[in-house]
Amino acid sequence: MTELRFAVPWGQLAAKAWGPQEGRPVLCLHGWLDNANTFDRLIPLLPQACHYVALDFSGHGMSSHRPPGVRYEHLDYVTDVHRAVTALGWRKFSILGHSMGGVIGGMFACVFPETVRQLILLDSYGFFPIASGTILGHLKKIITHYARIEVPSTPKVYTPEGALQRLLEANSALSTDSGKVLLERGTKEVPGGVIYSRDIRITVNNAAPLSVEQCLLIMKSMRADVQVIIANEGLLADRKSGINTDVGKDLLRGFTETMKERFQLTMVDGDHFVHLNDPEKVAGVITNHLLKEPPVHSQL
């Protein structure tokens, strides 16, 4: 494994890489509030001939925080992806995205369809639609939340055990060992203990205000083969996630009708962090998809 850094105007985007540089490139995108370590247990089970780069989105993991007064929006994370793949010199690659990382991957595959060979979504529908009647309320919530958290404050210092307990309380799907893996990259030592390294501003779930209908429309621009892996105890079963089962079914139906033979859906036993808690449950599906030859029309 190799640590990578990409220069940006406010500092750096951090990433980690596995596998030969000449291998087929795969960009790995983590979920909301997580970091690149979310793939630590999965990637060793995947084809070793591929070259994997797991990115820390800005404000997450070891990546720099954005300047004061700047918000974090999903489109900004799409820009993070564009900066990273430009720095890497990748013209065509696959995306493996968990949760929010799948949403960012889905948006990128729509905006830059000629660059994405395969889109593999781990407990993610590839989009995060907002109900049409709640978009104004969504925007108001974002603005007022930022106003509250932008007041300067001293980060809370935890013992390592306390930081782990806080993480597990906020993420009931995480196993203790998986929590430790994320905190290896998600905390930093300070006098008296550790603090979370992420920017407090990323706690605002700042999704693009797209309706289901808009998501289904822009989905049509994708050229990638799409593999969706849904955990039976993950998003599909979680009505508190912001994407309930009805919306999820609408998006999956959209993939089926739009992609036809380019779309595959696989259900697995597990929770939202199945790729980290029990990576062997999804490794085979991902491997089969990565090794599948893309259709001729999707190649440069």
CSV table of C-alpha atoms in Angstrom, one decimal:
chain,number,residue,atom,x,y,z
A,1,MET,CA,0.0,0.0,0.0
A,2,THR,CA,1.3,3.5,-0.9
A,3,GLU,CA,0.1,6.9,0.4
A,4,LEU,CA,-0.7,9.5,-2.3
A,5,ARG,CA,-1.2,13.2,-2.1
A,6,PHE,CA,-2.7,15.5,-4.7
A,7,ALA,CA,-2.2,19.3,-4.5
A,8,VAL,CA,-5.3,21.5,-4.3
A,9,PRO,CA,-5.6,25.2,-3.8
A,10,TRP,CA,-6.4,24.8,-0.1
A,11,GLY,CA,-3.9,22.0,0.7
A,12,GLN,CA,-4.1,18.4,-0.4
A,13,LEU,CA,-6.3,15.5,-1.2
A,14,ALA,CA,-5.0,12.3,0.4
A,15,ALA,CA,-5.4,8.8,-1.0
A,16,LYS,CA,-3.9,5.3,-0.7
A,17,ALA,CA,-3.1,2.9,-3.5
A,18,TRP,CA,-2.7,-0.8,-3.9
A,19,GLY,CA,-1.6,-2.9,-6.8
A,20,PRO,CA,0.6,-2.4,-9.9
A,21,GLN,CA,0.4,1.0,-11.5
A,22,GLU,CA,0.0,-0.5,-14.9
A,23,GLY,CA,-3.1,-2.5,-13.8
A,24,ARG,CA,-6.6,-1.6,-14.7
A,25,PRO,CA,-7.4,1.5,-12.6
A,26,VAL,CA,-10.2,1.4,-10.0
A,27,LEU,CA,-11.1,4.5,-8.0
A,28,CYS,CA,-12.6,3.7,-4.5
A,29,LEU,CA,-14.9,6.3,-2.9
A,30,HIS,CA,-15.8,6.1,0.8
A,31,GLY,CA,-19.1,6.9,2.5
A,32,TRP,CA,-20.2,10.0,4.4
A,33,LEU,CA,-18.0,10.8,7.4
A,34,ASP,CA,-15.7,7.8,6.6
A,35,ASN,CA,-12.3,7.7,4.9
A,36,ALA,CA,-10.2,5.6,2.6
A,37,ASN,CA,-9.6,2.9,5.2
A,38,THR,CA,-13.1,1.6,4.6
A,39,PHE,CA,-11.6,-0.5,1.8
A,40,ASP,CA,-8.7,-1.9,3.8
A,41,ARG,CA,-10.2,-5.3,4.3
A,42,LEU,CA,-11.9,-5.6,0.9
A,43,ILE,CA,-9.2,-4.7,-1.6
A,44,PRO,CA,-6.9,-7.6,-0.6
A,45,LEU,CA,-9.7,-9.9,-1.7
A,46,LEU,CA,-10.1,-8.3,-5.1
A,47,PRO,CA,-8.1,-9.0,-8.3
A,48,GLN,CA,-4.5,-8.1,-7.6
A,49,ALA,CA,-3.8,-7.2,-11.2
A,50,CYS,CA,-5.9,-4.0,-10.8
A,51,HIS,CA,-4.5,-0.7,-9.5
A,52,TYR,CA,-6.8,0.6,-6.7
A,53,VAL,CA,-6.7,4.2,-5.4
A,54,ALA,CA,-8.9,5.0,-2.4
A,55,LEU,CA,-9.5,8.7,-2.0
A,56,ASP,CA,-10.2,10.7,1.1
A,57,PHE,CA,-12.8,13.3,0.1
A,58,SER,CA,-11.9,16.9,1.2
A,59,GLY,CA,-12.5,17.3,4.9
A,60,HIS,CA,-12.3,13.6,5.5
A,61,GLY,CA,-9.5,11.3,6.6
A,62,MET,CA,-6.1,12.9,5.9
A,63,SER,CA,-7.4,15.3,3.3
A,64,SER,CA,-7.2,19.1,4.0
A,65,HIS,CA,-10.2,21.0,5.3
A,66,ARG,CA,-11.7,23.5,3.0
A,67,PRO,CA,-11.1,27.2,3.8
A,68,PRO,CA,-13.3,28.9,6.5
A,69,GLY,CA,-16.8,29.9,5.2
A,70,VAL,CA,-16.8,27.3,2.4
A,71,ARG,CA,-19.4,24.6,2.4
A,72,TYR,CA,-19.1,20.9,1.4
A,73,GLU,CA,-21.6,19.9,-1.2
A,74,HIS,CA,-21.9,16.7,-3.2
A,75,LEU,CA,-20.8,18.5,-6.4
A,76,ASP,CA,-17.6,19.6,-4.6
A,77,TYR,CA,-16.8,15.9,-3.9
A,78,VAL,CA,-17.4,15.2,-7.7
A,79,THR,CA,-14.8,17.9,-8.2
A,80,ASP,CA,-12.4,16.1,-5.8
A,81,VAL,CA,-12.8,13.0,-8.0
A,82,HIS,CA,-12.0,15.1,-11.1
A,83,ARG,CA,-8.9,16.6,-9.5
A,84,ALA,CA,-7.7,13.2,-8.4
A,85,VAL,CA,-8.1,11.3,-11.7
A,86,THR,CA,-6.6,14.3,-13.6
A,87,ALA,CA,-3.6,14.2,-11.4
A,88,LEU,CA,-3.3,10.4,-11.9
A,89,GLY,CA,-3.6,10.8,-15.6
A,90,TRP,CA,-6.5,8.3,-15.9
A,91,ARG,CA,-8.6,8.6,-19.0
A,92,LYS,CA,-10.8,5.5,-18.4
A,93,PHE,CA,-11.3,3.8,-15.1
A,94,SER,CA,-13.8,1.9,-12.9
A,95,ILE,CA,-15.4,3.3,-9.7
A,96,LEU,CA,-16.1,1.4,-6.6
A,97,GLY,CA,-18.3,3.5,-4.2
A,98,HIS,CA,-19.8,2.8,-0.8
A,99,SER,CA,-22.9,4.8,0.3
A,100,MET,CA,-22.2,8.5,-0.4
A,101,GLY,CA,-19.2,7.4,-2.4
A,102,GLY,CA,-21.6,5.6,-4.7
A,103,VAL,CA,-23.6,8.8,-5.0
A,104,ILE,CA,-20.6,10.8,-6.0
A,105,GLY,CA,-19.5,8.0,-8.3
A,106,GLY,CA,-22.9,8.0,-9.9
A,107,MET,CA,-22.9,11.7,-10.4
A,108,PHE,CA,-19.4,11.6,-11.9
A,109,ALA,CA,-20.4,8.8,-14.3
A,110,CYS,CA,-23.3,11.0,-15.5
A,111,VAL,CA,-21.2,14.2,-15.9
A,112,PHE,CA,-18.1,12.5,-17.4
A,113,PRO,CA,-19.7,9.4,-19.0
A,114,GLU,CA,-16.8,8.8,-21.4
A,115,THR,CA,-14.4,8.1,-18.5
A,116,VAL,CA,-16.1,5.5,-16.4
A,117,ARG,CA,-15.9,1.9,-17.6
A,118,GLN,CA,-17.7,0.3,-14.6
A,119,LEU,CA,-19.7,1.7,-11.7
A,120,ILE,CA,-19.9,-0.7,-8.7
A,121,LEU,CA,-22.2,0.6,-5.9
A,122,LEU,CA,-21.9,-0.9,-2.4
A,123,ASP,CA,-25.2,-0.4,-0.5
A,124,SER,CA,-25.8,2.7,-2.6
A,125,TYR,CA,-28.3,3.6,-5.2
A,126,GLY,CA,-25.9,5.9,-7.0
A,127,PHE,CA,-28.1,8.9,-6.4
A,128,PHE,CA,-29.5,10.7,-3.4
A,129,PRO,CA,-32.8,12.3,-4.5
A,130,ILE,CA,-34.7,14.8,-2.5
A,131,ALA,CA,-38.5,14.7,-2.5
A,132,SER,CA,-39.8,17.5,-4.8
A,133,GLY,CA,-42.0,19.0,-2.1
A,134,THR,CA,-39.1,19.2,0.5
A,135,ILE,CA,-36.3,20.8,-1.5
A,136,LEU,CA,-36.8,24.2,0.0
A,137,GLY,CA,-36.9,22.7,3.4
A,138,HIS,CA,-33.7,20.8,2.6
A,139,LEU,CA,-31.9,23.9,1.6
A,140,LYS,CA,-33.0,25.8,4.6
A,141,LYS,CA,-31.8,23.0,6.9
A,142,ILE,CA,-28.4,23.1,5.2
A,143,ILE,CA,-28.0,26.9,5.6
A,144,THR,CA,-29.1,27.0,9.2
A,145,HIS,CA,-27.0,24.0,10.1
A,146,TYR,CA,-23.9,25.6,8.7
A,147,ALA,CA,-24.6,28.8,10.6
A,148,ARG,CA,-24.6,26.9,13.8
A,149,ILE,CA,-21.5,24.9,13.3
A,150,GLU,CA,-19.3,27.6,11.8
A,151,VAL,CA,-18.9,29.3,15.2
A,152,PRO,CA,-15.3,28.6,16.1
A,153,SER,CA,-14.9,26.0,18.8
A,154,THR,CA,-12.2,23.7,20.3
A,155,PRO,CA,-12.4,20.1,19.0
A,156,LYS,CA,-13.4,17.6,21.7
A,157,VAL,CA,-10.5,15.5,22.9
A,158,TYR,CA,-11.2,11.8,23.5
A,159,THR,CA,-9.3,8.9,24.8
A,160,PRO,CA,-8.8,6.4,21.9
A,161,GLU,CA,-11.4,4.2,23.6
A,162,GLY,CA,-13.8,7.1,23.9
A,163,ALA,CA,-13.4,8.0,20.3
A,164,LEU,CA,-14.2,4.4,19.3
A,165,GLN,CA,-17.2,4.3,21.6
A,166,ARG,CA,-18.5,7.6,20.1
A,167,LEU,CA,-18.1,6.2,16.5
A,168,LEU,CA,-19.9,3.0,17.3
A,169,GLU,CA,-22.7,4.8,19.0
A,170,ALA,CA,-23.3,6.8,15.8
A,171,ASN,CA,-22.9,3.8,13.5
A,172,SER,CA,-24.7,0.8,14.9
A,173,ALA,CA,-23.8,-1.3,11.8
A,174,LEU,CA,-20.0,-1.0,12.4
A,175,SER,CA,-18.3,-3.8,14.2
A,176,THR,CA,-15.7,-2.9,16.9
A,177,ASP,CA,-12.8,-4.0,14.7
A,178,SER,CA,-14.2,-2.1,11.7
A,179,GLY,CA,-14.5,1.0,13.8
A,180,LYS,CA,-10.9,0.7,14.8
A,181,VAL,CA,-9.9,0.5,11.1
A,182,LEU,CA,-11.7,3.7,10.3
A,183,LEU,CA,-10.3,5.5,13.3
A,184,GLU,CA,-6.7,4.7,12.3
A,185,ARG,CA,-7.2,7.3,9.5
A,186,GLY,CA,-10.0,9.3,11.1
A,187,THR,CA,-8.3,10.6,14.2
A,188,LYS,CA,-5.1,12.3,15.1
A,189,GLU,CA,-3.2,12.5,18.3
A,190,VAL,CA,-3.2,15.7,20.4
A,191,PRO,CA,-2.1,16.4,24.0
A,192,GLY,CA,-4.3,14.4,26.2
A,193,GLY,CA,-5.7,12.0,23.7
A,194,VAL,CA,-7.1,12.1,20.1
A,195,ILE,CA,-9.5,14.3,18.1
A,196,TYR,CA,-11.5,13.4,15.0
A,197,SER,CA,-9.6,14.6,11.9
A,198,ARG,CA,-12.7,15.3,9.8
A,199,ASP,CA,-14.0,18.8,9.4
A,200,ILE,CA,-17.1,19.4,11.5
A,201,ARG,CA,-18.7,21.0,8.4
A,202,ILE,CA,-19.0,17.7,6.6
A,203,THR,CA,-21.6,16.6,9.2
A,204,VAL,CA,-24.1,18.6,7.1
A,205,ASN,CA,-25.6,16.1,4.6
A,206,ASN,CA,-25.4,18.5,1.7
A,207,ALA,CA,-26.9,16.5,-1.1
A,208,ALA,CA,-27.6,18.1,-4.5
A,209,PRO,CA,-31.3,19.1,-4.5
A,210,LEU,CA,-32.3,16.7,-7.3
A,211,SER,CA,-35.7,15.0,-7.4
A,212,VAL,CA,-36.2,11.4,-8.3
A,213,GLU,CA,-37.4,12.4,-11.7
A,214,GLN,CA,-34.2,14.5,-12.3
A,215,CYS,CA,-32.0,11.6,-11.1
A,216,LEU,CA,-33.8,9.2,-13.6
A,217,LEU,CA,-33.3,11.7,-16.4
A,218,ILE,CA,-29.5,12.3,-15.9
A,219,MET,CA,-29.0,8.5,-15.3
A,220,LYS,CA,-29.6,8.1,-19.0
A,221,SER,CA,-26.2,9.7,-19.8
A,222,MET,CA,-24.3,6.9,-18.1
A,223,ARG,CA,-22.2,4.6,-20.4
A,224,ALA,CA,-20.7,2.5,-17.6
A,225,ASP,CA,-21.7,-1.0,-16.8
A,226,VAL,CA,-23.4,-0.8,-13.4
A,227,GLN,CA,-23.3,-3.3,-10.6
A,228,VAL,CA,-25.4,-2.5,-7.5
A,229,ILE,CA,-24.8,-4.6,-4.4
A,230,ILE,CA,-27.5,-4.1,-1.7
A,231,ALA,CA,-27.3,-5.4,1.8
A,232,ASN,CA,-30.5,-6.8,3.1
A,233,GLU,CA,-30.0,-5.1,6.5
A,234,GLY,CA,-28.6,-1.9,4.9
A,235,LEU,CA,-30.2,1.0,3.1
A,236,LEU,CA,-33.1,-1.2,1.8
A,237,ALA,CA,-34.1,-1.8,5.4
A,238,ASP,CA,-33.3,1.7,6.8
A,239,ARG,CA,-36.1,4.2,6.5
A,240,LYS,CA,-34.1,6.7,8.5
A,241,SER,CA,-31.4,6.9,5.8
A,242,GLY,CA,-33.1,9.6,3.8
A,243,ILE,CA,-33.6,7.1,0.9
A,244,ASN,CA,-36.5,4.9,1.8
A,245,THR,CA,-37.4,1.7,0.1
A,246,ASP,CA,-39.9,3.2,-2.4
A,247,VAL,CA,-37.3,5.7,-3.7
A,248,GLY,CA,-34.7,3.0,-3.8
A,249,LYS,CA,-37.0,0.8,-5.9
A,250,ASP,CA,-37.7,3.7,-8.2
A,251,LEU,CA,-33.9,4.1,-8.8
A,252,LEU,CA,-33.3,0.4,-9.3
A,253,ARG,CA,-36.2,0.3,-11.7
A,254,GLY,CA,-34.6,3.2,-13.6
A,255,PHE,CA,-31.3,1.4,-13.8
A,256,THR,CA,-33.0,-1.7,-15.1
A,257,GLU,CA,-35.0,0.2,-17.8
A,258,THR,CA,-32.1,2.4,-18.8
A,259,MET,CA,-29.1,0.1,-18.7
A,260,LYS,CA,-30.8,-3.1,-19.6
A,261,GLU,CA,-28.0,-5.8,-20.0
A,262,ARG,CA,-25.5,-3.3,-18.6
A,263,PHE,CA,-27.1,-3.4,-15.2
A,264,GLN,CA,-26.8,-6.0,-12.5
A,265,LEU,CA,-28.3,-6.1,-9.0
A,266,THR,CA,-27.1,-8.4,-6.3
A,267,MET,CA,-28.5,-8.8,-2.8
A,268,VAL,CA,-26.2,-10.0,0.0
A,269,ASP,CA,-26.7,-10.8,3.7
A,270,GLY,CA,-25.3,-8.0,5.8
A,271,ASP,CA,-25.6,-4.5,6.9
A,272,HIS,CA,-24.6,-1.1,5.6
A,273,PHE,CA,-20.9,-1.8,6.3
A,274,VAL,CA,-20.9,-5.3,4.9
A,275,HIS,CA,-17.9,-4.5,2.7
A,276,LEU,CA,-15.8,-3.7,5.8
A,277,ASN,CA,-17.4,-6.0,8.4
A,278,ASP,CA,-17.6,-9.1,6.2
A,279,PRO,CA,-15.8,-8.3,2.9
A,280,GLU,CA,-15.9,-11.9,1.7
A,281,LYS,CA,-19.6,-11.5,1.2
A,282,VAL,CA,-19.2,-9.0,-1.6
A,283,ALA,CA,-15.7,-9.7,-2.9
A,284,GLY,CA,-16.8,-12.4,-5.3
A,285,VAL,CA,-19.5,-10.2,-6.9
A,286,ILE,CA,-17.0,-7.3,-7.3
A,287,THR,CA,-14.3,-9.5,-8.7
A,288,ASN,CA,-16.7,-11.0,-11.3
A,289,HIS,CA,-17.7,-7.5,-12.4
A,290,LEU,CA,-14.1,-6.2,-12.6
A,291,LEU,CA,-13.0,-9.1,-14.6
A,292,LYS,CA,-15.9,-8.9,-17.0
A,293,GLU,CA,-14.8,-7.5,-20.4
A,294,PRO,CA,-16.6,-4.2,-21.0
A,295,PRO,CA,-18.8,-3.9,-24.2
A,296,VAL,CA,-17.0,-2.5,-27.2
A,297,HIS,CA,-19.0,0.7,-27.3
A,298,SER,CA,-17.8,1.7,-23.8
A,299,GLN,CA,-14.1,1.6,-24.7
A,300,LEU,CA,-12.0,4.6,-26.0
